[in-house]
Amino acid sequence: MSVRFEDLQLGQELPGRTRLVTREDVLAYAEASGDHNPLHRDDEVARAAGFPRVVAHGMYTMGTLASWLAEWAGDAAGLRRLHVNFRAPVLVEETIACGGRVRSLDPRSRTAVLEVWVTLERDGATEWPIRKSEAEVRLA
Amino acid sequence: MALNASLQGKTYPAVRVTLDQARVRTFAHAVDHRGPGIPPTILTVPEIEAGLRNVVADPELGVDLASVLHGEQVYEWSRPVAAGETLIAEASIESIRGRGAMQFLTLRTEFRDERGDEVAVARSTLLIRGEG
């Protein structure tokens, strides 16, 4: 079901993906990545830093975005570059949504440049943990 | 306290990191990686060992982990990484910029395989909140 370069159009949105960020996944991410900052493990540390509870690693959120893009590309070599700006925290038990839109297409290299983002809904407003970010994907 | 801007260009010792299967599986499950291959951001594992770990332990910098926020991150991949592979990662301080109580430290990390071929490059910008 992987996407073909010829099927893409400028401005086209990618089929998004949502993901509930669980405390267990954030702990597992800390263990696997080696980032043991207590902000991602200990509610008291998070509260002292001004958050209501434990915060996910920025790299957890970027990792989720990158793996979703790799699956969309359909080829482990497809994702060439990913540049993200972290703009808001993600708290555990929130649901993140990964999204993207085709910004430019290069037929010669069969490469698409995508605008990508991660959003979530909090207290009736949309937050943008990752915004104004860009991916370069080479397609079959 | 302002970071010492003369540390721009400082390179930390390269580290060798083997991406063992169990760690890759845990990582993949955590970020909902469904394939193909392994999670592209598995590079974060050697990147932290080569960079962040040295930054927070560097007495010349004096950075407290609790004051660090992640502002920006870039990966550029030359090829995908495989589970079980050993990478050599080397991090250097690309820039230090101050803006009042907020300072920006950009680390650049190069990843090579055991043959010495480039695998990827990462750039990580940390926001460091000062006391001001």
mmCIF file of C-alpha atoms in Angstrom, chain A residues 17-19 25-26 28-29 31-39 49 51 58-60 62-64 66-68 70-71 74-77 79-87, chain B residues 23-24 26-42 44-48 52-53 65-66 68-80 129:
data_model
loop_
_atom_site.group_PDB
_atom_site.id
_atom_site.type_symbol
_atom_site.label_atom_id
_atom_site.label_comp_id
_atom_site.label_asym_id
_atom_site.label_seq_id
_atom_site.Cartn_x
_atom_site.Cartn_y
_atom_site.Cartn_z
ATOM 1 C CA ARG A 17 -1.969 9.006 12.492
ATOM 2 C CA THR A 18 -3.005 9.419 16.120
ATOM 3 C CA ARG A 19 -1.355 7.866 19.116
ATOM 4 C CA ASP A 25 5.604 3.997 26.430
ATOM 5 C CA VAL A 26 7.414 7.076 27.738
ATOM 6 C CA ALA A 28 10.087 2.389 27.700
ATOM 7 C CA TYR A 29 11.356 5.194 25.480
ATOM 8 C CA GLU A 31 14.959 3.050 28.853
ATOM 9 C CA ALA A 32 15.645 2.421 25.162
ATOM 10 C CA SER A 33 16.973 5.872 24.278
ATOM 11 C CA GLY A 34 19.126 6.387 27.371
ATOM 12 C CA ASP A 35 17.505 9.762 28.161
ATOM 13 C CA HIS A 36 16.765 9.385 31.852
ATOM 14 C CA ASN A 37 15.776 12.973 32.623
ATOM 15 C CA PRO A 38 13.357 12.629 35.610
ATOM 16 C CA LEU A 39 10.989 15.115 33.947
ATOM 17 C CA ALA A 49 9.046 22.417 36.467
ATOM 18 C CA PHE A 51 3.790 20.823 34.268
ATOM 19 C CA GLY A 58 10.569 15.699 22.494
ATOM 20 C CA MET A 59 12.446 12.865 20.810
ATOM 21 C CA TYR A 60 9.638 10.449 21.660
ATOM 22 C CA MET A 62 9.781 13.169 16.852
ATOM 23 C CA GLY A 63 10.440 9.418 16.813
ATOM 24 C CA THR A 64 6.725 8.716 16.426
ATOM 25 C CA ALA A 66 9.655 9.727 11.864
ATOM 26 C CA SER A 67 8.393 6.140 12.104
ATOM 27 C CA TRP A 68 5.020 7.161 10.682
ATOM 28 C CA ALA A 70 9.004 5.820 7.153
ATOM 29 C CA GLU A 71 5.908 3.644 6.952
ATOM 30 C CA GLY A 74 7.239 2.284 2.341
ATOM 31 C CA ASP A 75 11.020 1.970 2.183
ATOM 32 C CA ALA A 76 13.532 2.102 5.035
ATOM 33 C CA ALA A 77 15.764 4.266 2.818
ATOM 34 C CA LEU A 79 13.248 9.193 4.776
ATOM 35 C CA ARG A 80 16.263 11.336 3.869
ATOM 36 C CA ARG A 81 15.937 14.283 6.200
ATOM 37 C CA LEU A 82 13.706 15.387 9.065
ATOM 38 C CA HIS A 83 13.940 18.810 10.686
ATOM 39 C CA VAL A 84 11.590 19.532 13.565
ATOM 40 C CA ASN A 85 10.903 22.494 15.815
ATOM 41 C CA PHE A 86 9.615 21.637 19.284
ATOM 42 C CA ARG A 87 6.986 24.187 20.278
ATOM 43 C CA ARG B 23 16.921 -2.173 22.683
ATOM 44 C CA VAL B 24 15.768 -1.654 19.102
ATOM 45 C CA THR B 26 11.777 -1.637 22.920
ATOM 46 C CA PHE B 27 12.433 1.611 21.062
ATOM 47 C CA ALA B 28 10.319 0.540 18.068
ATOM 48 C CA HIS B 29 7.394 -0.425 20.284
ATOM 49 C CA ALA B 30 7.565 2.867 22.205
ATOM 50 C CA VAL B 31 7.370 5.031 19.054
ATOM 51 C CA ASP B 32 4.798 2.786 17.317
ATOM 52 C CA HIS B 33 7.204 1.814 14.529
ATOM 53 C CA ARG B 34 5.423 -0.533 12.117
ATOM 54 C CA GLY B 35 8.197 -0.873 9.558
ATOM 55 C CA PRO B 36 9.892 -1.078 7.176
ATOM 56 C CA GLY B 37 13.288 -1.383 8.838
ATOM 57 C CA ILE B 38 13.949 -0.038 12.314
ATOM 58 C CA PRO B 39 12.972 3.397 13.693
ATOM 59 C CA PRO B 40 14.918 6.111 11.830
ATOM 60 C CA THR B 41 15.448 8.016 15.086
ATOM 61 C CA ILE B 42 17.226 5.073 16.744
ATOM 62 C CA THR B 44 19.131 9.199 19.249
ATOM 63 C CA VAL B 45 20.756 6.356 21.246
ATOM 64 C CA PRO B 46 24.353 6.981 20.054
ATOM 65 C CA GLU B 47 23.638 10.703 19.806
ATOM 66 C CA ILE B 48 22.869 11.002 23.523
ATOM 67 C CA LEU B 52 24.191 15.237 25.669
ATOM 68 C CA ARG B 53 25.917 12.981 28.202
ATOM 69 C CA LEU B 65 20.089 19.017 32.839
ATOM 70 C CA ALA B 66 17.030 20.413 34.624
ATOM 71 C CA VAL B 68 17.676 22.172 29.315
ATOM 72 C CA LEU B 69 14.847 22.169 26.784
ATOM 73 C CA HIS B 70 15.020 20.650 23.327
ATOM 74 C CA GLY B 71 14.323 23.335 20.745
ATOM 75 C CA GLU B 72 15.120 21.833 17.405
ATOM 76 C CA GLN B 73 16.364 18.577 15.908
ATOM 77 C CA VAL B 74 17.539 17.553 12.458
ATOM 78 C CA TYR B 75 18.572 14.177 11.070
ATOM 79 C CA GLU B 76 19.969 13.603 7.615
ATOM 80 C CA TRP B 77 20.312 9.959 6.686
ATOM 81 C CA SER B 78 22.756 8.678 4.069
ATOM 82 C CA ARG B 79 21.358 5.183 4.473
ATOM 83 C CA PRO B 80 19.086 3.274 6.847
ATOM 84 C CA ARG B 129 17.352 28.638 30.675
#
